mmCIF file of C-alpha atoms in Angstrom:
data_model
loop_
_atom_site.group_PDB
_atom_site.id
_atom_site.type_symbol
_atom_site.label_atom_id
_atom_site.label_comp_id
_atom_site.label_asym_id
_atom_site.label_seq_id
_atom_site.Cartn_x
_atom_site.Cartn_y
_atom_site.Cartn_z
ATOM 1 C CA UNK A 4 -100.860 128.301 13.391
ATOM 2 C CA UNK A 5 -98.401 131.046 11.518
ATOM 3 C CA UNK A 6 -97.641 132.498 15.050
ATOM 4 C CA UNK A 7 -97.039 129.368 16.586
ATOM 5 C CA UNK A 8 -94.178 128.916 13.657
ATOM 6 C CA UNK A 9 -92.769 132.445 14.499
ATOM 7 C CA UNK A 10 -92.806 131.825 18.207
ATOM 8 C CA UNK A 11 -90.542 128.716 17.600
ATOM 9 C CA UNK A 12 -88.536 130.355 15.144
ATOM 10 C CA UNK A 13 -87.556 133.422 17.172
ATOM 11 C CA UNK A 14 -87.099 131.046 20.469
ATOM 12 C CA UNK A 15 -84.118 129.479 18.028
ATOM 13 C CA UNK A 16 -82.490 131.796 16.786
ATOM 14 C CA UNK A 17 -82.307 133.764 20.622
ATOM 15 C CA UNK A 18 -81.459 130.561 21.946
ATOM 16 C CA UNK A 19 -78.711 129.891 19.403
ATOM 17 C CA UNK A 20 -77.416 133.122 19.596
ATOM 18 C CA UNK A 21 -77.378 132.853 23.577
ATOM 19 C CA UNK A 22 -75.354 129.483 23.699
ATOM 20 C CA UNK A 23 -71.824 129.874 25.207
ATOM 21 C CA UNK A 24 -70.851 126.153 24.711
ATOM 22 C CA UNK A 25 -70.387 123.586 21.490
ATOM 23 C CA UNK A 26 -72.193 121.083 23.714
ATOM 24 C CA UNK A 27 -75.013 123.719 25.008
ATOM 25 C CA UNK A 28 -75.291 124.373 21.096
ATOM 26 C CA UNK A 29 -75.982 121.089 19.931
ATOM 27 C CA UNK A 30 -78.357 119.987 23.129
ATOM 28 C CA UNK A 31 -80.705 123.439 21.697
ATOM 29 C CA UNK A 32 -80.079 122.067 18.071
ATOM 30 C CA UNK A 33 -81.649 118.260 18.947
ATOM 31 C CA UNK A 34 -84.694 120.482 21.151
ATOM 32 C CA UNK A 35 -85.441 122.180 17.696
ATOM 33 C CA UNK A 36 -83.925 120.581 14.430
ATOM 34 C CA UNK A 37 -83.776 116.895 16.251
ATOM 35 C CA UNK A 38 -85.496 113.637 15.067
ATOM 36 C CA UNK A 39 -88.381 114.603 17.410
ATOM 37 C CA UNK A 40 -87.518 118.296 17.471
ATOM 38 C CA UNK A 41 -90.191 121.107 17.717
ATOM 39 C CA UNK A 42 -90.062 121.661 14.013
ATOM 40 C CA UNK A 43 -90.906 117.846 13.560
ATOM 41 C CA UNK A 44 -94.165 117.971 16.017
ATOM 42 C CA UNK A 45 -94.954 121.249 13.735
ATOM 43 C CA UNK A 46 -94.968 119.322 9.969
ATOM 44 C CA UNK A 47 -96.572 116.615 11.956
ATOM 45 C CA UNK A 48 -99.696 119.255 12.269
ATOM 46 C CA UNK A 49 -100.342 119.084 8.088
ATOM 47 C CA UNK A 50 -102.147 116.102 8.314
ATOM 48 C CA UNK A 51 -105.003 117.935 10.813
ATOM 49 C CA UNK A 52 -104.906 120.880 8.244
ATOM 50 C CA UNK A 53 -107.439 121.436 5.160
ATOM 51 C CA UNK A 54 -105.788 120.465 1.623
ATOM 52 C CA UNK A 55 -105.871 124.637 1.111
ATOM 53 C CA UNK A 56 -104.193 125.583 3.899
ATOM 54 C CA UNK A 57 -101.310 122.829 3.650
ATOM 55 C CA UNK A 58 -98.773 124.095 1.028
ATOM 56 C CA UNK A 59 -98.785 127.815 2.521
ATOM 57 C CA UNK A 60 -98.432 126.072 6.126
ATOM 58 C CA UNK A 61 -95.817 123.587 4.617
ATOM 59 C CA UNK A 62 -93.898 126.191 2.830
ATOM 60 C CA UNK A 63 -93.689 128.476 6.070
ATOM 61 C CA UNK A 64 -92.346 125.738 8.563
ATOM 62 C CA UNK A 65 -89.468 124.684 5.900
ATOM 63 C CA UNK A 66 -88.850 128.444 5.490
ATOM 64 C CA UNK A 67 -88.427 129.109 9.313
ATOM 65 C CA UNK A 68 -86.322 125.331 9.412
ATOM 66 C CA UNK A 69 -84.090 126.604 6.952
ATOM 67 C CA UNK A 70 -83.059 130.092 8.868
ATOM 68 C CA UNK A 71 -82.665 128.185 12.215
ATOM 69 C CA UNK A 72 -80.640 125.439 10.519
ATOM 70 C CA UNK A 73 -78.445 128.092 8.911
ATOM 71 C CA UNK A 74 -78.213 130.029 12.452
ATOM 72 C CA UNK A 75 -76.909 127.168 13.912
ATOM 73 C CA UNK A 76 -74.309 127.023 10.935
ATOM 74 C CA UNK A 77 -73.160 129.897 11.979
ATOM 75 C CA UNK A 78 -72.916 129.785 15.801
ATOM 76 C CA UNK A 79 -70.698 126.541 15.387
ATOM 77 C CA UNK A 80 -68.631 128.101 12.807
ATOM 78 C CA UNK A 81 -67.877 131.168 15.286
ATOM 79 C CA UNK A 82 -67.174 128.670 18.575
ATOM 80 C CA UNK A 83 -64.657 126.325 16.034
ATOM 81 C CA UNK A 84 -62.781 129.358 14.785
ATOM 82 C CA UNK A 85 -62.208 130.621 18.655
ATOM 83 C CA UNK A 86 -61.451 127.119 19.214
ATOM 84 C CA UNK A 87 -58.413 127.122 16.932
ATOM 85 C CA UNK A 88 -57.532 130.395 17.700
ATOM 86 C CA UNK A 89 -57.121 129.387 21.465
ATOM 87 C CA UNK A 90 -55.006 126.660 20.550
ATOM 88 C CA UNK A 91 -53.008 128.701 18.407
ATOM 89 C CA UNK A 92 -52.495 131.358 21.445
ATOM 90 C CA UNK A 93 -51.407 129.128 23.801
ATOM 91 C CA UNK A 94 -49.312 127.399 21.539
ATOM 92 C CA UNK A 95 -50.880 123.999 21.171
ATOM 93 C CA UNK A 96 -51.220 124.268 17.227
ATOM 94 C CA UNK A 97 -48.739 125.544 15.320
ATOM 95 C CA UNK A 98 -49.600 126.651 11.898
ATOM 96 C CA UNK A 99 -46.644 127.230 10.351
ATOM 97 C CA UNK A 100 -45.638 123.523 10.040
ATOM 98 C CA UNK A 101 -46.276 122.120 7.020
ATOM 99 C CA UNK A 102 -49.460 120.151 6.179
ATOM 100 C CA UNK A 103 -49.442 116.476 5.877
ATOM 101 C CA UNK A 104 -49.065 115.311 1.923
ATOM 102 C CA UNK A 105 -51.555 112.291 1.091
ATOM 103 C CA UNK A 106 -50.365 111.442 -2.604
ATOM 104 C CA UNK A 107 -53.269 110.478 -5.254
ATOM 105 C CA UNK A 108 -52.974 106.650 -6.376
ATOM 106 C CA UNK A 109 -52.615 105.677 -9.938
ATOM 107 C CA UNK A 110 -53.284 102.586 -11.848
ATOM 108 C CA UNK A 111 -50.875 100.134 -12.400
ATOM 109 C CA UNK A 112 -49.022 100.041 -15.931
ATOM 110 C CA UNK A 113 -50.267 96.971 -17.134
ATOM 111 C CA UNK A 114 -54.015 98.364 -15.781
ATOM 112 C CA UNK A 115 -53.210 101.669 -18.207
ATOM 113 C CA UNK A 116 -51.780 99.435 -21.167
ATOM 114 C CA UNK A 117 -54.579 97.428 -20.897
ATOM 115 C CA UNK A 118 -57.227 100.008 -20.593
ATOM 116 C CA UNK A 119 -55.986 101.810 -23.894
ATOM 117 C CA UNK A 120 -55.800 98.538 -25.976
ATOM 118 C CA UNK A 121 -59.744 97.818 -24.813
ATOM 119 C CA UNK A 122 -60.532 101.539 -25.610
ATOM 120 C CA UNK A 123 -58.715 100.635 -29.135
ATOM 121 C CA UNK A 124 -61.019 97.606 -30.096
ATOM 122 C CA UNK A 125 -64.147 98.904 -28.144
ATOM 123 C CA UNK A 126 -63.631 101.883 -31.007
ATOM 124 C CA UNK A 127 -63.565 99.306 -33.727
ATOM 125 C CA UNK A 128 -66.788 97.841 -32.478
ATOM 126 C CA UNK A 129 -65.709 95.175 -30.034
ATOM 127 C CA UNK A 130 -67.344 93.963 -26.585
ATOM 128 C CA UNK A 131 -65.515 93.165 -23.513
ATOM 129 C CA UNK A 132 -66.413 89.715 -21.844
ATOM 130 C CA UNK A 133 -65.297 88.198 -19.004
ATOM 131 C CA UNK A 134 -64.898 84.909 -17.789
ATOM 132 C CA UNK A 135 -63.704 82.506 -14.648
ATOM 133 C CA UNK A 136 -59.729 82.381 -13.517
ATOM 134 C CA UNK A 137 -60.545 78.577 -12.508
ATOM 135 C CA UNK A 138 -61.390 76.853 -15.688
ATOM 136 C CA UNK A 139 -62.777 73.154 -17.023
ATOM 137 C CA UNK A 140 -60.642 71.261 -19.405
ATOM 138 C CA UNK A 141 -63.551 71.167 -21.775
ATOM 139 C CA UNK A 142 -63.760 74.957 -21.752
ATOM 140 C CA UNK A 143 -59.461 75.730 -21.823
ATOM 141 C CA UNK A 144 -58.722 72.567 -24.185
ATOM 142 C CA UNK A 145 -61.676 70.100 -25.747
ATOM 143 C CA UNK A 146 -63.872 72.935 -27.045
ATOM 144 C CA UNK A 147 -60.710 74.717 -28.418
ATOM 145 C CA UNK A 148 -60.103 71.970 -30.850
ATOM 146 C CA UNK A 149 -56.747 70.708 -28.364
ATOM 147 C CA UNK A 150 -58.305 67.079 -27.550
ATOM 148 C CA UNK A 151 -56.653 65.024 -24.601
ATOM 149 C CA UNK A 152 -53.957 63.362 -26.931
ATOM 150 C CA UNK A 153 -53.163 66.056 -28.460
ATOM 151 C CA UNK A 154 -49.592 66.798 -28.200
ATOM 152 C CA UNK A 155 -50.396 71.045 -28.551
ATOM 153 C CA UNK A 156 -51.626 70.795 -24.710
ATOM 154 C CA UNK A 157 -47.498 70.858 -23.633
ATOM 155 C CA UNK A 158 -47.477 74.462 -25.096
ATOM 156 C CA UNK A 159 -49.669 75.894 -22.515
ATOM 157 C CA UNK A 160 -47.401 74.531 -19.430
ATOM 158 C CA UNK A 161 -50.902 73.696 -17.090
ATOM 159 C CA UNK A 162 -51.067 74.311 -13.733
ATOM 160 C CA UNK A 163 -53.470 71.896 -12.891
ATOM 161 C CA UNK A 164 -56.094 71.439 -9.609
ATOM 162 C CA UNK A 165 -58.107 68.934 -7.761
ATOM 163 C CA UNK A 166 -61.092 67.497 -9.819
ATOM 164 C CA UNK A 167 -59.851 68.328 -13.304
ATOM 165 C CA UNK A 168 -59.891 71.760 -13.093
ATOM 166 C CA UNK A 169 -57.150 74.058 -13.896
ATOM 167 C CA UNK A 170 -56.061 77.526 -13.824
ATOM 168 C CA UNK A 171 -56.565 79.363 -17.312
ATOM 169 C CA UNK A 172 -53.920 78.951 -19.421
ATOM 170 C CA UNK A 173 -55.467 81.732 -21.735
ATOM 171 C CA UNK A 174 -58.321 83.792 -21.830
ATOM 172 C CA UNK A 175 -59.833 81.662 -25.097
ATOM 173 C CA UNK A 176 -62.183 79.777 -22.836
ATOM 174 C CA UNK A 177 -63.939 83.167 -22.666
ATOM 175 C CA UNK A 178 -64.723 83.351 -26.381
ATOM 176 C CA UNK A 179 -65.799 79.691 -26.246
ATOM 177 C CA UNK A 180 -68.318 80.750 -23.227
ATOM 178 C CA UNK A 181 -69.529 83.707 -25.458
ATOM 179 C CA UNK A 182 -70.468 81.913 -28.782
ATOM 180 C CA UNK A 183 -72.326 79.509 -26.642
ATOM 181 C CA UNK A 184 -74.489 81.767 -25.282
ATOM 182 C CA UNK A 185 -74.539 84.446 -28.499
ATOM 183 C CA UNK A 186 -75.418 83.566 -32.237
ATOM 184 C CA UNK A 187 -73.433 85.314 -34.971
ATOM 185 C CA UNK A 188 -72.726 88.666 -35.786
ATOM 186 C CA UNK A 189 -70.504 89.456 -32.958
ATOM 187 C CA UNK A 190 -67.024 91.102 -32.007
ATOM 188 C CA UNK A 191 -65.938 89.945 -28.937
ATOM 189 C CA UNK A 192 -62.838 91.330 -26.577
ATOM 190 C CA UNK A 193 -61.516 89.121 -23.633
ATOM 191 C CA UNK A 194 -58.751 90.691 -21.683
ATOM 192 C CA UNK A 195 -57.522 88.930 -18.159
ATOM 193 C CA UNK A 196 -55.407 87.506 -16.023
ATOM 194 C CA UNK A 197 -53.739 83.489 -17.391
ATOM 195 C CA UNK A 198 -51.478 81.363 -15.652
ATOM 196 C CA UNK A 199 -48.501 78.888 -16.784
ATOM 197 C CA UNK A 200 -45.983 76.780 -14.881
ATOM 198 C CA UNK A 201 -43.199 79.443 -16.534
ATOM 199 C CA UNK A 202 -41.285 82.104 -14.481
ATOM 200 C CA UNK A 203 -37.902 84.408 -16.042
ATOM 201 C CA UNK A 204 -37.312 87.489 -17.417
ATOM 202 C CA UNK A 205 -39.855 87.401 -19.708
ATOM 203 C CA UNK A 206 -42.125 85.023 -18.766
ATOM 204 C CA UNK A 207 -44.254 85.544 -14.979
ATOM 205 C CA UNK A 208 -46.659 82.550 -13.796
ATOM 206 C CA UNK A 209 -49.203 85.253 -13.880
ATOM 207 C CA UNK A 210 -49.735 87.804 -16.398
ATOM 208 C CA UNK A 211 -52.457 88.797 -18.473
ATOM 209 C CA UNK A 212 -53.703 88.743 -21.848
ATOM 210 C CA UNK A 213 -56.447 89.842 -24.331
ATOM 211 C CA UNK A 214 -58.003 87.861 -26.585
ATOM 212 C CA UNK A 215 -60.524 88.398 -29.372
ATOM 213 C CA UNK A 216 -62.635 87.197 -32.204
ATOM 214 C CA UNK A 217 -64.706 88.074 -34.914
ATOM 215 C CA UNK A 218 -67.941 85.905 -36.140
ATOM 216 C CA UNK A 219 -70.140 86.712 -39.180
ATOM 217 C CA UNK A 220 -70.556 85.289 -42.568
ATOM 218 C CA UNK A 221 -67.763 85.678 -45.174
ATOM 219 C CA UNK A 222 -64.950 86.755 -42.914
ATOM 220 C CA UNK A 223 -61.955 86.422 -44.529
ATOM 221 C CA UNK A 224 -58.076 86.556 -43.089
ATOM 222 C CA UNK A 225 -57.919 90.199 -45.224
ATOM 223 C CA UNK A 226 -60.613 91.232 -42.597
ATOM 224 C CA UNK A 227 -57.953 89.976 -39.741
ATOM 225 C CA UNK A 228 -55.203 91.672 -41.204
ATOM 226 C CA UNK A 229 -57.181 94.693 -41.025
ATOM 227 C CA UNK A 230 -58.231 94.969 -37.588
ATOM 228 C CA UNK A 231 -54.689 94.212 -36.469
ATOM 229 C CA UNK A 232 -53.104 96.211 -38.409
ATOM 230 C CA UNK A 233 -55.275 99.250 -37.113
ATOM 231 C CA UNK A 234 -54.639 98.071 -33.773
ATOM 232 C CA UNK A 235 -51.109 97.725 -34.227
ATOM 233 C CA UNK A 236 -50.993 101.103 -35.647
ATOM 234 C CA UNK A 237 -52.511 102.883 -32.916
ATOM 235 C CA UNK A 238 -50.390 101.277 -30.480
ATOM 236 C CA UNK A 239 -47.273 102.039 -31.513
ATOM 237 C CA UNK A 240 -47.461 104.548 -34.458
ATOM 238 C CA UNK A 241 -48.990 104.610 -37.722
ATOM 239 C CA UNK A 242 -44.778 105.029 -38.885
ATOM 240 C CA UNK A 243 -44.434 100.977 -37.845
ATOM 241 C CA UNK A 244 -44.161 97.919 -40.286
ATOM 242 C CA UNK A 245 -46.417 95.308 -39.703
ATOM 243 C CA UNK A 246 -46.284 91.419 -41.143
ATOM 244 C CA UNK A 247 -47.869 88.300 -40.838
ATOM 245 C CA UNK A 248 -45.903 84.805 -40.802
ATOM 246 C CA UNK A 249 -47.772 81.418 -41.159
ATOM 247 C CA UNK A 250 -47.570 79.921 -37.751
ATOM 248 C CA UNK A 251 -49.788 77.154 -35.933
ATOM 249 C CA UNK A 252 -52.450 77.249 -33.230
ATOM 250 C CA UNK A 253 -54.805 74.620 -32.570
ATOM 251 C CA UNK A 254 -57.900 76.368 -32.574
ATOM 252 C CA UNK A 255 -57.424 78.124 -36.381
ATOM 253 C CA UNK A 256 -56.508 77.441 -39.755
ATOM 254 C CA UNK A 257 -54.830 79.347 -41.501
ATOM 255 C CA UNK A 258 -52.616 80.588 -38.216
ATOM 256 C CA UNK A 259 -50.587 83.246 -38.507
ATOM 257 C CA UNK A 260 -47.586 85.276 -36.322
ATOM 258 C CA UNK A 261 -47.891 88.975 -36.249
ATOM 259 C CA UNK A 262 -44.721 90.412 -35.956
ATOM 260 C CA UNK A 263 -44.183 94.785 -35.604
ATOM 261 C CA UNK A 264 -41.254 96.750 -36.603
ATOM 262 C CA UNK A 265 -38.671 97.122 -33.616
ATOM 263 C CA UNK A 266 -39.878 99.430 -31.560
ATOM 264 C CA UNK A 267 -36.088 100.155 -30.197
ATOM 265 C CA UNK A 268 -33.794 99.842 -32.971
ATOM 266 C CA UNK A 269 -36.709 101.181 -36.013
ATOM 267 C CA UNK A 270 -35.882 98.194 -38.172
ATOM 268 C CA UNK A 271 -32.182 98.476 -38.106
ATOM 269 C CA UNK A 272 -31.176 95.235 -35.779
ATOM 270 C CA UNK A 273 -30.474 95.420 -32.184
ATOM 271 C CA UNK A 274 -30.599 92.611 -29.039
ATOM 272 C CA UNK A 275 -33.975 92.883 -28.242
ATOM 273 C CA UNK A 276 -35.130 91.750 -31.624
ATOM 274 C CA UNK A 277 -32.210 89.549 -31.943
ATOM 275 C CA UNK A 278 -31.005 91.939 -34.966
ATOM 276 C CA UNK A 279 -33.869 91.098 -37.286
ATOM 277 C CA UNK A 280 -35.631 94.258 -37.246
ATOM 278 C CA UNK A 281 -38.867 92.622 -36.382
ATOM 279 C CA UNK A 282 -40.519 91.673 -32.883
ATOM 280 C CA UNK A 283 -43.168 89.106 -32.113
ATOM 281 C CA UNK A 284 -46.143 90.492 -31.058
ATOM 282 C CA UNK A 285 -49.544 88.126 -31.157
ATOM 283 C CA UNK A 286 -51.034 85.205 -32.595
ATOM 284 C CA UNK A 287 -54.254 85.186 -34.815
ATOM 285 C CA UNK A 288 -55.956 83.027 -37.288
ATOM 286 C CA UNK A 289 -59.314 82.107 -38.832
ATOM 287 C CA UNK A 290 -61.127 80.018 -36.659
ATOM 288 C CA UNK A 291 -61.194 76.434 -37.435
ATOM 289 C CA UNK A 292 -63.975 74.879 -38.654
ATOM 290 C CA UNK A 293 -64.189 72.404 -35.550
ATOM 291 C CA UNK A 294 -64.345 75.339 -32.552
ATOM 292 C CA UNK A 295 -67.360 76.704 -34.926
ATOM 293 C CA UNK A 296 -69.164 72.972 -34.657
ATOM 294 C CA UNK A 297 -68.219 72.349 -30.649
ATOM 295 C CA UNK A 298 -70.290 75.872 -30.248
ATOM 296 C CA UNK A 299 -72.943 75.427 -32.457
ATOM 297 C CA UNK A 300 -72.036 77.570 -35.261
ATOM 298 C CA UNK A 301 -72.800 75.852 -39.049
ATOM 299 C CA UNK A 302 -68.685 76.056 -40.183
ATOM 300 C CA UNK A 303 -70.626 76.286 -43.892
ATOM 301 C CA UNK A 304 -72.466 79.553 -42.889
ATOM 302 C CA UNK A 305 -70.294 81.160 -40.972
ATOM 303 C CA UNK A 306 -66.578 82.142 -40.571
ATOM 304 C CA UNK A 307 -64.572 84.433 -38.064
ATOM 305 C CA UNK A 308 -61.031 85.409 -36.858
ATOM 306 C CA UNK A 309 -59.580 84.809 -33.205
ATOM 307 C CA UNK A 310 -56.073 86.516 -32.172
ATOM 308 C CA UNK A 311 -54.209 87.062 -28.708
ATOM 309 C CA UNK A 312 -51.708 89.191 -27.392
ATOM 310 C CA UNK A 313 -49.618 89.149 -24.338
ATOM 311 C CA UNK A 314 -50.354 92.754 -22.064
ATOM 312 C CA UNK A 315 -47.210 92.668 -20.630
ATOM 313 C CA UNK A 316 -45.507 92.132 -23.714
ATOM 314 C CA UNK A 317 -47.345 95.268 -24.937
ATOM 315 C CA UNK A 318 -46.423 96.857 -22.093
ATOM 316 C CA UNK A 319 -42.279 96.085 -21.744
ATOM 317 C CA UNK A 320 -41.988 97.551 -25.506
ATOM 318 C CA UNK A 321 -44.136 100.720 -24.957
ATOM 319 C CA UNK A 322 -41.804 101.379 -21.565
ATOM 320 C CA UNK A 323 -38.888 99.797 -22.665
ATOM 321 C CA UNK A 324 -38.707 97.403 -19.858
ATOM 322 C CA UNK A 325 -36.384 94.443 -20.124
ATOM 323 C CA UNK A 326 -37.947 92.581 -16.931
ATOM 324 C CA UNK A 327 -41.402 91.443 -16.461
ATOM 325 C CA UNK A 328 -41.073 90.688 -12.825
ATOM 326 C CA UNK A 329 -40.588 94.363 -12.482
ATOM 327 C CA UNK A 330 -44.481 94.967 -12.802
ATOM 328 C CA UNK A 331 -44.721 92.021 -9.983
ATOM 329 C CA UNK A 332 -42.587 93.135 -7.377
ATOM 330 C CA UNK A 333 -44.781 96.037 -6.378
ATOM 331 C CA UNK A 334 -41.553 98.515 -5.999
ATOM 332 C CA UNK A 335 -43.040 102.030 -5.957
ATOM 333 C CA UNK A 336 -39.855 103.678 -7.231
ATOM 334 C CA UNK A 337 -40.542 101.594 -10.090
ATOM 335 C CA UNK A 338 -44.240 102.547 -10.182
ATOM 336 C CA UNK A 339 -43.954 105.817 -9.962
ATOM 337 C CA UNK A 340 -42.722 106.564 -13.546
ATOM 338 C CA UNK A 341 -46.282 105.358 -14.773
#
């Protein structure tokens, strides 16, 4: 059996070496390295063999299909190179012109803003979750403590379809989904895309958003004001002021603005924070009791914070853009800077 190996072997590698064409070379390739080559019909002969004899008989056919493989490496790499340097002769190819440039893609700035605020909570101990663009009214309202009648629903400026479904107004519904599938502890991230009836310079029917809360017993709004702080902090620079202003949200109580040092004017006054030194950055709040009880959760037992910030908000004051409908227009002079 050894000599029938070598026999095959050495009938390769002449017949490689004697091939003149790229198609001669490939028909002597498919005769000996082919799906039902020589070297197949030889491994083929292991099952006829004793158990002894197979792993010296495997090991020499592999050996013997590994030399022949790279022999016919080596044949093609000669008839290619001749092959350009024909077409090079005769003037076909000319290699002095300059190659063709294919430019590496990048992500999108609000993809890269987003991705470093969900590396920022993921660090404090926060999960990502992820929810459906088309929502229920129980899910974006009912659940959130916003009831039909409620005159709070004319802040979210619905765009509403068939069947009383809508499109997100905010990624809350997400948490909602979450705590009624999960029990307490959990930290809970919900970044995505929301749509309103609202379009100018600021404000895009589309844009995204991350939202987040906190569940566990004894959370108190000092345990808020620490996480966003921290977040805050490593957004735009440990240097910035941060404060909290009593606000209103539905869904908690107490509700709170959160508000960062001007990123443009550091403090002193300027347009873009209407000369009050401060900018509006997210709302938070602890959860009211209500959202707990629509989900499940005993209000008495446990406690938690909720808060949501605006990407592309994030994203004009990091990049000192003036326009949202700048990241929408898909200009790639505009692009490229990021």
């Amino acid at each position: 059996m050894p000599e029938k190996i070598n026999k095959i072997h050495e009938e390769a590698k002449i017949a490689f070496e004697a091939a003149d064409t790229l198609q001669k070379l490939d028909e002597i390739r498919i005769k000996y390295l082919g799906k039902n080559g020589l070297f197949t019909d030889l491994m083929k002969n292991l099952a006829s063999l004793d158990p002894s004899e197979k792993p010296a008989y495997g090991k020499a056919v592999n050996d013997a299909k590994k030399d022949i493989e790279q022999a016919f490496q080596d044949k093609k790499s000669k008839f290619e190179g001749q092959e350009l340097f024909n077409l090079v002769k005769s003037g076909q190819l000319d290699i002095t012109l300059p190659g063709k440039s294919f430019p590496r893609g990048k992500k999108h700035p609000i993809t890269q803003v987003m991705d470093e605020m969900v590396s920022i909570f993921e660090r404090l101990g926060f999960s990502v979750a992820e929810g459906p663009d088309i929502e229920t009214e129980y899910f974006n309202f009912e659940a959130l403590n916003i009831p039909p009648y409620h005159p709070s629903r004319d802040m979210w400026s619905t765009l509403w379809l068939e069947d009383g479904l809508l499109l997100r107004t905010h990624t809350s519904p997400v948490q909602i989904r979450v705590m009624k599938k999960q029990k307490p502890p959990l930290a809970v991230i919900a970044p995505g895309r929301v749509y309103r009836r609202d379009a100018d310079v600021t404000h895009s029917p589309v844009f995204h958003q991350l939202e987040g809360l906190l569940v566990d017993t004894d959370i108190k709004f000092s345990d808020l004001k620490g996480v966003l702080t921290l977040f805050l902090h490593a957004v735009f620079g440990r240097d910035k002021k941060v404060r909290f202003r009593p606000s209103y949200f539905p869904f908690t109580e107490p509700s709170c603005e959160v508000d960062v040092e001007c990123v443009m004017c550091e403090g002193d006054g300027c347009g873009v924070c209407k000369q009050s030194g401060w900018l509006e950055i997210l709302g938070a709040g602890i959860i009211d009791p209500n959202v707990l009880k629509n989900v499940n959760y005993d209000p008495e037992k446990y406690s938690g914070f909720a808060f949501g910030v605006g990407i592309e908000r994030i994203a004009m004051l990091k990049h000192g853009i003036g326009d949202i409908r700048l990241f929408f227009e898909n200009d790639i002079r505009f692009l490229r800077q990021f």
